[in-house]
Amino acid sequence: MSPLAFVLTLSCYRRWPSRFSTPYSHNLLVLFSSTATTITPPNGNESPSSGPAPPPIRVALTESTGRAVFATRRIGAGDTIHTAKPIVSHPSLSAITTVCYFCLKKINAVTASQSQGVYFCSENCKESSKVFYDVEKKADWLAFDDYCRTQGLKYPLLVKRLACMVISGAAPAGILDILQPANLTQGMILKEVLTKQWYTDVLARIRINAFRIELAVGVYEDLLSLASASIEAEAAVGNAIYMLPSFYNHDCDPNTHIVWIENADAKLKALRDIDEGEELQICYIDASMSYDARESLLSQGFGFKCNCLRCMSGD
């Protein structure tokens, strides 16, 4: 089956009932995208709570920015707010032989498990990948991948993997519908190879919500190390889409930072003390860039003009 035929097949899945069809709620978002450690009661003699504690956050609608994330209690500088597993991820084509095809963890190709030119860091990841890889292997993606490589495209790779997940029944076709879409021009759609409605809808959401995965060198558990993580990070190993982190709004002087240690599992940490009720924000771009560079990149890449305090001051 050709890649185009895969997308045509998706039109049959748009109306399929799915076990994921329950309307999204805040609790579902938390359960779907994040994990947390259990809370130990103040009395050391009491047993801890039976399950993981929810992250200290809530998702709410705002008048100016749509959905946003707010703290439900005080969060200390350096605290881990929550972690999140990707809905879908894909390695960069330049890193296809150096990272796990499933979790994006860096691997040793000599000892890794190989399957038709891609590598997995463990048998567990190889088994987990079956939800999309068995379907993916039924089509010839050589021309598709070559086009993405020569044109420097990354988002179609995420669409490809999500399409295989949908066809296999591992994910509903509308799994990203809750996320904010980008405004795509016809030229942008044509550049991305295919023009089917599902592809366009998914691409519009992936384009504005995708995270570039850069694995930090070492373990970063303190603020000093965290601050230098983005500087010391090696080249990007891939891209991923998350549910809860996608609701964090942008600020050029953020109070929250996202970091990847070993694989595509994201860790969101507080860069400073955060008060209860305060909005949690991340920086979508390199915060060290000049005002003009930030303004241009945010406008062209995300479609908005930043009005954070830093930008309002012209810094």
PDB file of C-alpha atoms in Angstrom:
ATOM      1  CA  MET A   1       0.000   0.000   0.000  1.00  0.00           C
ATOM      2  CA  SER A   2       1.300   3.454  -0.904  1.00  0.00           C
ATOM      3  CA  PRO A   3       1.482   6.339   1.626  1.00  0.00           C
ATOM      4  CA  LEU A   4      -1.332   8.110  -0.219  1.00  0.00           C
ATOM      5  CA  ALA A   5      -3.511   5.007   0.044  1.00  0.00           C
ATOM      6  CA  PHE A   6      -2.893   5.043   3.800  1.00  0.00           C
ATOM      7  CA  VAL A   7      -4.343   8.532   4.053  1.00  0.00           C
ATOM      8  CA  LEU A   8      -7.304   7.556   1.865  1.00  0.00           C
ATOM      9  CA  THR A   9      -7.925   4.644   4.210  1.00  0.00           C
ATOM     10  CA  LEU A  10      -8.173   7.046   7.124  1.00  0.00           C
ATOM     11  CA  SER A  11     -11.427   8.464   5.780  1.00  0.00           C
ATOM     12  CA  CYS A  12     -13.018   5.141   6.670  1.00  0.00           C
ATOM     13  CA  TYR A  13     -11.860   5.475  10.253  1.00  0.00           C
ATOM     14  CA  ARG A  14     -13.259   8.958  10.886  1.00  0.00           C
ATOM     15  CA  ARG A  15     -16.657   7.529  11.834  1.00  0.00           C
ATOM     16  CA  TRP A  16     -15.512   4.431  13.643  1.00  0.00           C
ATOM     17  CA  PRO A  17     -16.617   4.191  17.303  1.00  0.00           C
ATOM     18  CA  SER A  18     -13.637   4.140  19.628  1.00  0.00           C
ATOM     19  CA  ARG A  19     -12.939   3.300  23.206  1.00  0.00           C
ATOM     20  CA  PHE A  20     -11.303   6.736  23.371  1.00  0.00           C
ATOM     21  CA  SER A  21     -14.495   8.567  22.357  1.00  0.00           C
ATOM     22  CA  THR A  22     -15.354   9.817  25.852  1.00  0.00           C
ATOM     23  CA  PRO A  23     -15.319  13.660  25.863  1.00  0.00           C
ATOM     24  CA  TYR A  24     -12.087  15.028  27.297  1.00  0.00           C
ATOM     25  CA  SER A  25     -12.187  16.421  30.829  1.00  0.00           C
ATOM     26  CA  HIS A  26      -9.473  17.890  33.011  1.00  0.00           C
ATOM     27  CA  ASN A  27      -9.103  14.614  34.914  1.00  0.00           C
ATOM     28  CA  LEU A  28      -8.827  12.658  31.667  1.00  0.00           C
ATOM     29  CA  LEU A  29      -6.153  15.039  30.407  1.00  0.00           C
ATOM     30  CA  VAL A  30      -4.157  14.524  33.584  1.00  0.00           C
ATOM     31  CA  LEU A  31      -4.520  10.755  33.516  1.00  0.00           C
ATOM     32  CA  PHE A  32      -3.759  10.556  29.809  1.00  0.00           C
ATOM     33  CA  SER A  33      -0.660  12.699  29.702  1.00  0.00           C
ATOM     34  CA  SER A  34       1.043  12.867  33.068  1.00  0.00           C
ATOM     35  CA  THR A  35       2.293  10.965  36.050  1.00  0.00           C
ATOM     36  CA  ALA A  36       3.109  11.956  39.600  1.00  0.00           C
ATOM     37  CA  THR A  37       4.563  10.427  42.723  1.00  0.00           C
ATOM     38  CA  THR A  38       2.407   9.413  45.654  1.00  0.00           C
ATOM     39  CA  ILE A  39       1.928  11.850  48.508  1.00  0.00           C
ATOM     40  CA  THR A  40       3.266  10.847  51.889  1.00  0.00           C
ATOM     41  CA  PRO A  41       0.899  11.941  54.709  1.00  0.00           C
ATOM     42  CA  PRO A  42       2.246  14.349  57.349  1.00  0.00           C
ATOM     43  CA  ASN A  43       2.041  11.575  59.932  1.00  0.00           C
ATOM     44  CA  GLY A  44       4.823   9.192  59.086  1.00  0.00           C
ATOM     45  CA  ASN A  45       2.942   6.300  60.707  1.00  0.00           C
ATOM     46  CA  GLU A  46       0.119   6.561  58.216  1.00  0.00           C
ATOM     47  CA  SER A  47       0.271   4.787  54.902  1.00  0.00           C
ATOM     48  CA  PRO A  48       0.633   6.829  51.733  1.00  0.00           C
ATOM     49  CA  SER A  49      -2.339   7.402  49.471  1.00  0.00           C
ATOM     50  CA  SER A  50      -3.364   4.417  47.376  1.00  0.00           C
ATOM     51  CA  GLY A  51      -2.614   6.020  44.025  1.00  0.00           C
ATOM     52  CA  PRO A  52      -0.524   8.716  42.383  1.00  0.00           C
ATOM     53  CA  ALA A  53      -1.357  12.257  43.373  1.00  0.00           C
ATOM     54  CA  PRO A  54      -2.610  14.490  40.561  1.00  0.00           C
ATOM     55  CA  PRO A  55      -0.234  17.240  39.425  1.00  0.00           C
ATOM     56  CA  PRO A  56      -0.722  20.578  41.251  1.00  0.00           C
ATOM     57  CA  ILE A  57      -2.318  22.171  38.208  1.00  0.00           C
ATOM     58  CA  ARG A  58      -5.650  22.797  36.541  1.00  0.00           C
ATOM     59  CA  VAL A  59      -6.582  23.589  32.942  1.00  0.00           C
ATOM     60  CA  ALA A  60      -8.973  26.498  32.472  1.00  0.00           C
ATOM     61  CA  LEU A  61     -10.251  28.745  29.688  1.00  0.00           C
ATOM     62  CA  THR A  62      -9.075  32.359  29.500  1.00  0.00           C
ATOM     63  CA  GLU A  63     -10.485  35.243  27.480  1.00  0.00           C
ATOM     64  CA  SER A  64      -7.227  36.109  25.728  1.00  0.00           C
ATOM     65  CA  THR A  65      -5.324  32.866  25.170  1.00  0.00           C
ATOM     66  CA  GLY A  66      -7.892  30.066  25.238  1.00  0.00           C
ATOM     67  CA  ARG A  67      -6.846  27.148  27.423  1.00  0.00           C
ATOM     68  CA  ALA A  68      -4.172  27.757  30.020  1.00  0.00           C
ATOM     69  CA  VAL A  69      -2.573  25.906  32.922  1.00  0.00           C
ATOM     70  CA  PHE A  70      -2.688  27.242  36.486  1.00  0.00           C
ATOM     71  CA  ALA A  71      -1.089  26.164  39.762  1.00  0.00           C
ATOM     72  CA  THR A  72      -3.469  24.762  42.378  1.00  0.00           C
ATOM     73  CA  ARG A  73      -0.934  25.281  45.178  1.00  0.00           C
ATOM     74  CA  ARG A  74       2.421  26.897  45.718  1.00  0.00           C
ATOM     75  CA  ILE A  75       5.195  25.229  43.695  1.00  0.00           C
ATOM     76  CA  GLY A  76       8.808  25.685  44.737  1.00  0.00           C
ATOM     77  CA  ALA A  77      11.654  26.560  42.390  1.00  0.00           C
ATOM     78  CA  GLY A  78      13.165  23.407  40.925  1.00  0.00           C
ATOM     79  CA  ASP A  79      10.147  21.229  41.758  1.00  0.00           C
ATOM     80  CA  THR A  80       8.960  18.739  39.183  1.00  0.00           C
ATOM     81  CA  ILE A  81       5.394  19.785  38.356  1.00  0.00           C
ATOM     82  CA  HIS A  82       4.514  16.692  36.355  1.00  0.00           C
ATOM     83  CA  THR A  83       5.821  14.382  33.677  1.00  0.00           C
ATOM     84  CA  ALA A  84       4.144  13.548  30.380  1.00  0.00           C
ATOM     85  CA  LYS A  85       4.340  10.749  27.866  1.00  0.00           C
ATOM     86  CA  PRO A  86       3.898  11.634  24.192  1.00  0.00           C
ATOM     87  CA  ILE A  87       0.719  10.914  22.283  1.00  0.00           C
ATOM     88  CA  VAL A  88       2.900  10.387  19.242  1.00  0.00           C
ATOM     89  CA  SER A  89       6.622  10.868  18.597  1.00  0.00           C
ATOM     90  CA  HIS A  90       9.047  10.255  15.758  1.00  0.00           C
ATOM     91  CA  PRO A  91      12.844  10.415  15.557  1.00  0.00           C
ATOM     92  CA  SER A  92      14.585  12.896  13.293  1.00  0.00           C
ATOM     93  CA  LEU A  93      15.615  11.262  10.034  1.00  0.00           C
ATOM     94  CA  SER A  94      19.211  12.238  10.783  1.00  0.00           C
ATOM     95  CA  ALA A  95      19.007  10.309  14.069  1.00  0.00           C
ATOM     96  CA  ILE A  96      17.101   7.294  12.785  1.00  0.00           C
ATOM     97  CA  THR A  97      19.982   4.884  13.482  1.00  0.00           C
ATOM     98  CA  THR A  98      21.127   6.424  16.749  1.00  0.00           C
ATOM     99  CA  VAL A  99      17.907   6.597  18.803  1.00  0.00           C
ATOM    100  CA  CYS A 100      15.152   4.164  19.672  1.00  0.00           C
ATOM    101  CA  TYR A 101      12.424   4.191  17.031  1.00  0.00           C
ATOM    102  CA  PHE A 102       9.801   4.144  19.791  1.00  0.00           C
ATOM    103  CA  CYS A 103      10.974   6.183  22.803  1.00  0.00           C
ATOM    104  CA  LEU A 104      13.822   8.204  21.152  1.00  0.00           C
ATOM    105  CA  LYS A 105      16.350   7.088  23.765  1.00  0.00           C
ATOM    106  CA  LYS A 106      19.921   7.187  22.477  1.00  0.00           C
ATOM    107  CA  ILE A 107      21.219   3.721  21.727  1.00  0.00           C
ATOM    108  CA  ASN A 108      24.253   1.741  20.724  1.00  0.00           C
ATOM    109  CA  ALA A 109      23.392   0.314  17.315  1.00  0.00           C
ATOM    110  CA  VAL A 110      25.702  -2.627  17.943  1.00  0.00           C
ATOM    111  CA  THR A 111      23.739  -3.909  20.944  1.00  0.00           C
ATOM    112  CA  ALA A 112      20.278  -2.573  20.091  1.00  0.00           C
ATOM    113  CA  SER A 113      17.462  -4.667  18.680  1.00  0.00           C
ATOM    114  CA  GLN A 114      17.118  -4.025  14.932  1.00  0.00           C
ATOM    115  CA  SER A 115      14.071  -4.380  12.716  1.00  0.00           C
ATOM    116  CA  GLN A 116      14.251  -3.506   9.011  1.00  0.00           C
ATOM    117  CA  GLY A 117      16.699  -0.623   9.390  1.00  0.00           C
ATOM    118  CA  VAL A 118      15.352   0.904  12.597  1.00  0.00           C
ATOM    119  CA  TYR A 119      16.502   0.260  16.141  1.00  0.00           C
ATOM    120  CA  PHE A 120      14.869  -0.246  19.518  1.00  0.00           C
ATOM    121  CA  CYS A 121      16.575   0.256  22.858  1.00  0.00           C
ATOM    122  CA  SER A 122      14.797  -2.715  24.444  1.00  0.00           C
ATOM    123  CA  GLU A 123      12.466  -5.585  23.692  1.00  0.00           C
ATOM    124  CA  ASN A 124       9.778  -3.675  25.586  1.00  0.00           C
ATOM    125  CA  CYS A 125      10.002  -0.736  23.161  1.00  0.00           C
ATOM    126  CA  LYS A 126      10.056  -3.125  20.212  1.00  0.00           C
ATOM    127  CA  GLU A 127       6.897  -4.774  21.480  1.00  0.00           C
ATOM    128  CA  SER A 128       5.239  -1.424  22.239  1.00  0.00           C
ATOM    129  CA  SER A 129       5.965  -0.209  18.713  1.00  0.00           C
ATOM    130  CA  LYS A 130       3.835  -2.956  17.211  1.00  0.00           C
ATOM    131  CA  VAL A 131       0.772  -0.708  17.539  1.00  0.00           C
ATOM    132  CA  PHE A 132       2.047   1.305  14.586  1.00  0.00           C
ATOM    133  CA  TYR A 133       5.084  -0.439  13.126  1.00  0.00           C
ATOM    134  CA  ASP A 134       3.327  -3.559  11.867  1.00  0.00           C
ATOM    135  CA  VAL A 135       1.053  -1.255   9.856  1.00  0.00           C
ATOM    136  CA  GLU A 136       3.881   1.035   8.767  1.00  0.00           C
ATOM    137  CA  LYS A 137       5.833  -1.854   7.269  1.00  0.00           C
ATOM    138  CA  LYS A 138       3.000  -2.562   4.813  1.00  0.00           C
ATOM    139  CA  ALA A 139       3.730   0.598   2.810  1.00  0.00           C
ATOM    140  CA  ASP A 140       6.840   1.837   1.007  1.00  0.00           C
ATOM    141  CA  TRP A 141       7.759   5.134   2.682  1.00  0.00           C
ATOM    142  CA  LEU A 142      11.088   5.637   0.882  1.00  0.00           C
ATOM    143  CA  ALA A 143       9.914   8.467  -1.383  1.00  0.00           C
ATOM    144  CA  PHE A 144       7.961  10.041   1.479  1.00  0.00           C
ATOM    145  CA  ASP A 145      10.979  10.002   3.805  1.00  0.00           C
ATOM    146  CA  ASP A 146      13.334  11.209   1.062  1.00  0.00           C
ATOM    147  CA  TYR A 147      11.065  14.170   0.346  1.00  0.00           C
ATOM    148  CA  CYS A 148      10.883  15.057   4.042  1.00  0.00           C
ATOM    149  CA  ARG A 149      14.661  14.767   4.285  1.00  0.00           C
ATOM    150  CA  THR A 150      15.442  16.941   1.252  1.00  0.00           C
ATOM    151  CA  GLN A 151      12.818  19.556   2.172  1.00  0.00           C
ATOM    152  CA  GLY A 152      13.727  19.593   5.862  1.00  0.00           C
ATOM    153  CA  LEU A 153      10.189  18.596   6.925  1.00  0.00           C
ATOM    154  CA  LYS A 154       9.489  17.011  10.298  1.00  0.00           C
ATOM    155  CA  TYR A 155       5.747  17.290  10.968  1.00  0.00           C
ATOM    156  CA  PRO A 156       4.682  14.864   8.180  1.00  0.00           C
ATOM    157  CA  LEU A 157       6.686  12.168   9.973  1.00  0.00           C
ATOM    158  CA  LEU A 158       4.470  12.609  13.035  1.00  0.00           C
ATOM    159  CA  VAL A 159       1.380  12.469  10.822  1.00  0.00           C
ATOM    160  CA  LYS A 160       2.675   9.260   9.234  1.00  0.00           C
ATOM    161  CA  ARG A 161       3.107   7.588  12.602  1.00  0.00           C
ATOM    162  CA  LEU A 162      -0.259   8.789  13.865  1.00  0.00           C
ATOM    163  CA  ALA A 163      -1.910   7.501  10.678  1.00  0.00           C
ATOM    164  CA  CYS A 164      -0.443   4.054  11.331  1.00  0.00           C
ATOM    165  CA  MET A 165      -1.669   4.194  14.945  1.00  0.00           C
ATOM    166  CA  VAL A 166      -5.175   5.086  13.748  1.00  0.00           C
ATOM    167  CA  ILE A 167      -5.246   2.345  11.112  1.00  0.00           C
ATOM    168  CA  SER A 168      -4.066  -0.221  13.670  1.00  0.00           C
ATOM    169  CA  GLY A 169      -6.817   0.841  16.076  1.00  0.00           C
ATOM    170  CA  ALA A 170      -4.330   2.040  18.698  1.00  0.00           C
ATOM    171  CA  ALA A 171      -5.616   5.632  18.572  1.00  0.00           C
ATOM    172  CA  PRO A 172      -8.798   7.381  17.428  1.00  0.00           C
ATOM    173  CA  ALA A 173      -8.610   9.563  14.323  1.00  0.00           C
ATOM    174  CA  GLY A 174      -9.694  12.609  16.341  1.00  0.00           C
ATOM    175  CA  ILE A 175      -7.203  12.220  19.175  1.00  0.00           C
ATOM    176  CA  LEU A 176      -5.647  15.651  18.513  1.00  0.00           C
ATOM    177  CA  ASP A 177      -8.914  17.510  17.907  1.00  0.00           C
ATOM    178  CA  ILE A 178      -8.821  19.110  21.348  1.00  0.00           C
ATOM    179  CA  LEU A 179      -5.496  20.816  20.599  1.00  0.00           C
ATOM    180  CA  GLN A 180      -5.230  24.303  19.116  1.00  0.00           C
ATOM    181  CA  PRO A 181      -4.647  24.194  15.327  1.00  0.00           C
ATOM    182  CA  ALA A 182      -2.338  26.447  13.339  1.00  0.00           C
ATOM    183  CA  ASN A 183      -3.624  28.559  10.460  1.00  0.00           C
ATOM    184  CA  LEU A 184      -2.297  26.748   7.385  1.00  0.00           C
ATOM    185  CA  THR A 185      -2.181  28.439   3.996  1.00  0.00           C
ATOM    186  CA  GLN A 186      -2.769  26.404   0.850  1.00  0.00           C
ATOM    187  CA  GLY A 187       0.915  26.711   0.015  1.00  0.00           C
ATOM    188  CA  MET A 188       1.901  25.284   3.383  1.00  0.00           C
ATOM    189  CA  ILE A 189      -0.477  22.356   2.879  1.00  0.00           C
ATOM    190  CA  LEU A 190       0.862  21.569  -0.591  1.00  0.00           C
ATOM    191  CA  LYS A 191       4.417  21.745   0.692  1.00  0.00           C
ATOM    192  CA  GLU A 192       3.558  19.040   3.215  1.00  0.00           C
ATOM    193  CA  VAL A 193       2.906  16.489   0.417  1.00  0.00           C
ATOM    194  CA  LEU A 194      -0.757  15.529   0.901  1.00  0.00           C
ATOM    195  CA  THR A 195      -4.016  17.495   0.958  1.00  0.00           C
ATOM    196  CA  LYS A 196      -6.663  15.186   2.410  1.00  0.00           C
ATOM    197  CA  GLN A 197      -8.852  16.750   5.101  1.00  0.00           C
ATOM    198  CA  TRP A 198      -7.719  14.459   7.902  1.00  0.00           C
ATOM    199  CA  TYR A 199      -4.100  15.063   7.058  1.00  0.00           C
ATOM    200  CA  THR A 200      -4.704  18.814   6.982  1.00  0.00           C
ATOM    201  CA  ASP A 201      -6.531  18.807  10.330  1.00  0.00           C
ATOM    202  CA  VAL A 202      -3.819  16.770  12.017  1.00  0.00           C
ATOM    203  CA  LEU A 203      -0.979  18.719  10.447  1.00  0.00           C
ATOM    204  CA  ALA A 204      -2.526  22.008  11.580  1.00  0.00           C
ATOM    205  CA  ARG A 205      -2.461  20.812  15.182  1.00  0.00           C
ATOM    206  CA  ILE A 206       0.924  19.135  15.028  1.00  0.00           C
ATOM    207  CA  ARG A 207       2.530  22.214  13.500  1.00  0.00           C
ATOM    208  CA  ILE A 208       1.664  24.443  16.459  1.00  0.00           C
ATOM    209  CA  ASN A 209       1.861  21.872  19.265  1.00  0.00           C
ATOM    210  CA  ALA A 210       4.943  19.773  18.397  1.00  0.00           C
ATOM    211  CA  PHE A 211       7.911  19.800  20.756  1.00  0.00           C
ATOM    212  CA  ARG A 212      11.487  19.463  19.498  1.00  0.00           C
ATOM    213  CA  ILE A 213      13.138  16.742  21.603  1.00  0.00           C
ATOM    214  CA  GLU A 214      16.674  17.511  22.741  1.00  0.00           C
ATOM    215  CA  LEU A 215      18.077  15.033  25.223  1.00  0.00           C
ATOM    216  CA  ALA A 216      19.944  16.743  28.042  1.00  0.00           C
ATOM    217  CA  VAL A 217      23.461  15.528  28.727  1.00  0.00           C
ATOM    218  CA  GLY A 218      23.367  14.077  32.217  1.00  0.00           C
ATOM    219  CA  VAL A 219      20.747  14.258  34.953  1.00  0.00           C
ATOM    220  CA  TYR A 220      19.367  17.678  35.814  1.00  0.00           C
ATOM    221  CA  GLU A 221      17.743  17.893  39.230  1.00  0.00           C
ATOM    222  CA  ASP A 222      18.783  21.386  40.326  1.00  0.00           C
ATOM    223  CA  LEU A 223      18.124  24.839  38.919  1.00  0.00           C
ATOM    224  CA  LEU A 224      21.705  25.556  37.859  1.00  0.00           C
ATOM    225  CA  SER A 225      21.926  22.356  35.872  1.00  0.00           C
ATOM    226  CA  LEU A 226      18.423  22.866  34.526  1.00  0.00           C
ATOM    227  CA  ALA A 227      19.264  26.334  33.268  1.00  0.00           C
ATOM    228  CA  SER A 228      22.245  25.019  31.345  1.00  0.00           C
ATOM    229  CA  ALA A 229      20.447  21.957  29.982  1.00  0.00           C
ATOM    230  CA  SER A 230      19.287  23.642  26.789  1.00  0.00           C
ATOM    231  CA  ILE A 231      22.789  24.985  26.159  1.00  0.00           C
ATOM    232  CA  GLU A 232      24.514  21.669  26.732  1.00  0.00           C
ATOM    233  CA  ALA A 233      21.862  19.626  24.937  1.00  0.00           C
ATOM    234  CA  GLU A 234      22.955  17.642  21.936  1.00  0.00           C
ATOM    235  CA  ALA A 235      21.246  17.870  18.552  1.00  0.00           C
ATOM    236  CA  ALA A 236      17.524  17.225  18.401  1.00  0.00           C
ATOM    237  CA  VAL A 237      16.688  13.519  18.255  1.00  0.00           C
ATOM    238  CA  GLY A 238      13.060  13.908  17.171  1.00  0.00           C
ATOM    239  CA  ASN A 239       9.701  15.538  17.751  1.00  0.00           C
ATOM    240  CA  ALA A 240       6.638  14.671  19.817  1.00  0.00           C
ATOM    241  CA  ILE A 241       3.099  15.733  20.646  1.00  0.00           C
ATOM    242  CA  TYR A 242       1.781  15.786  24.226  1.00  0.00           C
ATOM    243  CA  MET A 243      -1.661  16.465  25.603  1.00  0.00           C
ATOM    244  CA  LEU A 244      -1.254  18.421  28.840  1.00  0.00           C
ATOM    245  CA  PRO A 245       1.988  20.278  27.988  1.00  0.00           C
ATOM    246  CA  SER A 246       0.280  21.584  24.837  1.00  0.00           C
ATOM    247  CA  PHE A 247      -2.016  23.688  27.041  1.00  0.00           C
ATOM    248  CA  TYR A 248       0.915  25.658  28.483  1.00  0.00           C
ATOM    249  CA  ASN A 249       0.980  29.146  26.982  1.00  0.00           C
ATOM    250  CA  HIS A 250       4.085  31.022  25.916  1.00  0.00           C
ATOM    251  CA  ASP A 251       6.087  33.653  27.789  1.00  0.00           C
ATOM    252  CA  CYS A 252       9.548  34.940  26.861  1.00  0.00           C
ATOM    253  CA  ASP A 253      10.369  34.967  30.582  1.00  0.00           C
ATOM    254  CA  PRO A 254       8.719  31.678  31.607  1.00  0.00           C
ATOM    255  CA  ASN A 255       8.232  30.263  35.095  1.00  0.00           C
ATOM    256  CA  THR A 256       8.288  26.660  33.848  1.00  0.00           C
ATOM    257  CA  HIS A 257      10.770  24.656  31.799  1.00  0.00           C
ATOM    258  CA  ILE A 258      10.409  21.377  29.935  1.00  0.00           C
ATOM    259  CA  VAL A 259      13.336  18.984  29.779  1.00  0.00           C
ATOM    260  CA  TRP A 260      13.999  15.509  28.389  1.00  0.00           C
ATOM    261  CA  ILE A 261      16.521  13.348  30.210  1.00  0.00           C
ATOM    262  CA  GLU A 262      16.644   9.888  28.611  1.00  0.00           C
ATOM    263  CA  ASN A 263      13.830   9.676  26.083  1.00  0.00           C
ATOM    264  CA  ALA A 264      10.661  11.387  24.830  1.00  0.00           C
ATOM    265  CA  ASP A 265       9.057  11.373  28.290  1.00  0.00           C
ATOM    266  CA  ALA A 266       8.827  15.064  29.206  1.00  0.00           C
ATOM    267  CA  LYS A 267       9.521  16.545  32.620  1.00  0.00           C
ATOM    268  CA  LEU A 268       8.100  19.963  33.470  1.00  0.00           C
ATOM    269  CA  LYS A 269       9.912  21.803  36.239  1.00  0.00           C
ATOM    270  CA  ALA A 270       9.433  25.142  37.953  1.00  0.00           C
ATOM    271  CA  LEU A 271      12.151  27.684  37.146  1.00  0.00           C
ATOM    272  CA  ARG A 272      11.191  29.822  40.146  1.00  0.00           C
ATOM    273  CA  ASP A 273       8.680  29.869  42.982  1.00  0.00           C
ATOM    274  CA  ILE A 274       5.124  29.812  41.638  1.00  0.00           C
ATOM    275  CA  ASP A 275       2.151  31.025  43.657  1.00  0.00           C
ATOM    276  CA  GLU A 276      -1.204  29.272  43.891  1.00  0.00           C
ATOM    277  CA  GLY A 277      -3.449  30.449  41.072  1.00  0.00           C
ATOM    278  CA  GLU A 278      -0.537  31.683  38.937  1.00  0.00           C
ATOM    279  CA  GLU A 279      -0.493  30.663  35.277  1.00  0.00           C
ATOM    280  CA  LEU A 280       2.261  28.240  34.308  1.00  0.00           C
ATOM    281  CA  GLN A 281       4.036  29.210  31.108  1.00  0.00           C
ATOM    282  CA  ILE A 282       6.887  27.901  28.987  1.00  0.00           C
ATOM    283  CA  CYS A 283       8.950  29.527  26.247  1.00  0.00           C
ATOM    284  CA  TYR A 284       8.149  28.110  22.811  1.00  0.00           C
ATOM    285  CA  ILE A 285      11.456  29.315  21.358  1.00  0.00           C
ATOM    286  CA  ASP A 286      15.000  30.139  22.449  1.00  0.00           C
ATOM    287  CA  ALA A 287      14.478  32.758  25.164  1.00  0.00           C
ATOM    288  CA  SER A 288      18.031  34.088  24.685  1.00  0.00           C
ATOM    289  CA  MET A 289      17.188  35.530  21.258  1.00  0.00           C
ATOM    290  CA  SER A 290      16.731  39.256  20.723  1.00  0.00           C
ATOM    291  CA  TYR A 291      13.307  40.898  20.823  1.00  0.00           C
ATOM    292  CA  ASP A 292      13.154  41.262  17.027  1.00  0.00           C
ATOM    293  CA  ALA A 293      14.179  37.647  16.452  1.00  0.00           C
ATOM    294  CA  ARG A 294      11.631  36.361  18.968  1.00  0.00           C
ATOM    295  CA  GLU A 295       8.848  38.503  17.510  1.00  0.00           C
ATOM    296  CA  SER A 296       9.579  37.283  13.980  1.00  0.00           C
ATOM    297  CA  LEU A 297       9.799  33.613  14.925  1.00  0.00           C
ATOM    298  CA  LEU A 298       6.645  33.637  17.047  1.00  0.00           C
ATOM    299  CA  SER A 299       4.702  35.440  14.327  1.00  0.00           C
ATOM    300  CA  GLN A 300       5.845  33.202  11.468  1.00  0.00           C
ATOM    301  CA  GLY A 301       5.963  29.923  13.363  1.00  0.00           C
ATOM    302  CA  PHE A 302       3.061  30.241  15.799  1.00  0.00           C
ATOM    303  CA  GLY A 303       0.906  33.015  14.375  1.00  0.00           C
ATOM    304  CA  PHE A 304       0.796  35.432  17.295  1.00  0.00           C
ATOM    305  CA  LYS A 305       2.484  38.546  18.622  1.00  0.00           C
ATOM    306  CA  CYS A 306       3.844  38.080  22.124  1.00  0.00           C
ATOM    307  CA  ASN A 307       2.600  40.574  24.707  1.00  0.00           C
ATOM    308  CA  CYS A 308       4.503  39.266  27.716  1.00  0.00           C
ATOM    309  CA  LEU A 309       6.069  41.790  30.082  1.00  0.00           C
ATOM    310  CA  ARG A 310       9.524  41.188  28.602  1.00  0.00           C
ATOM    311  CA  CYS A 311       8.339  41.891  25.044  1.00  0.00           C
ATOM    312  CA  MET A 312       6.236  44.860  26.121  1.00  0.00           C
ATOM    313  CA  SER A 313       9.406  46.424  27.543  1.00  0.00           C
ATOM    314  CA  GLY A 314      11.276  45.771  24.284  1.00  0.00           C
ATOM    315  CA  ASP A 315      13.855  43.528  25.972  1.00  0.00           C
TER     316      ASP A 315
END
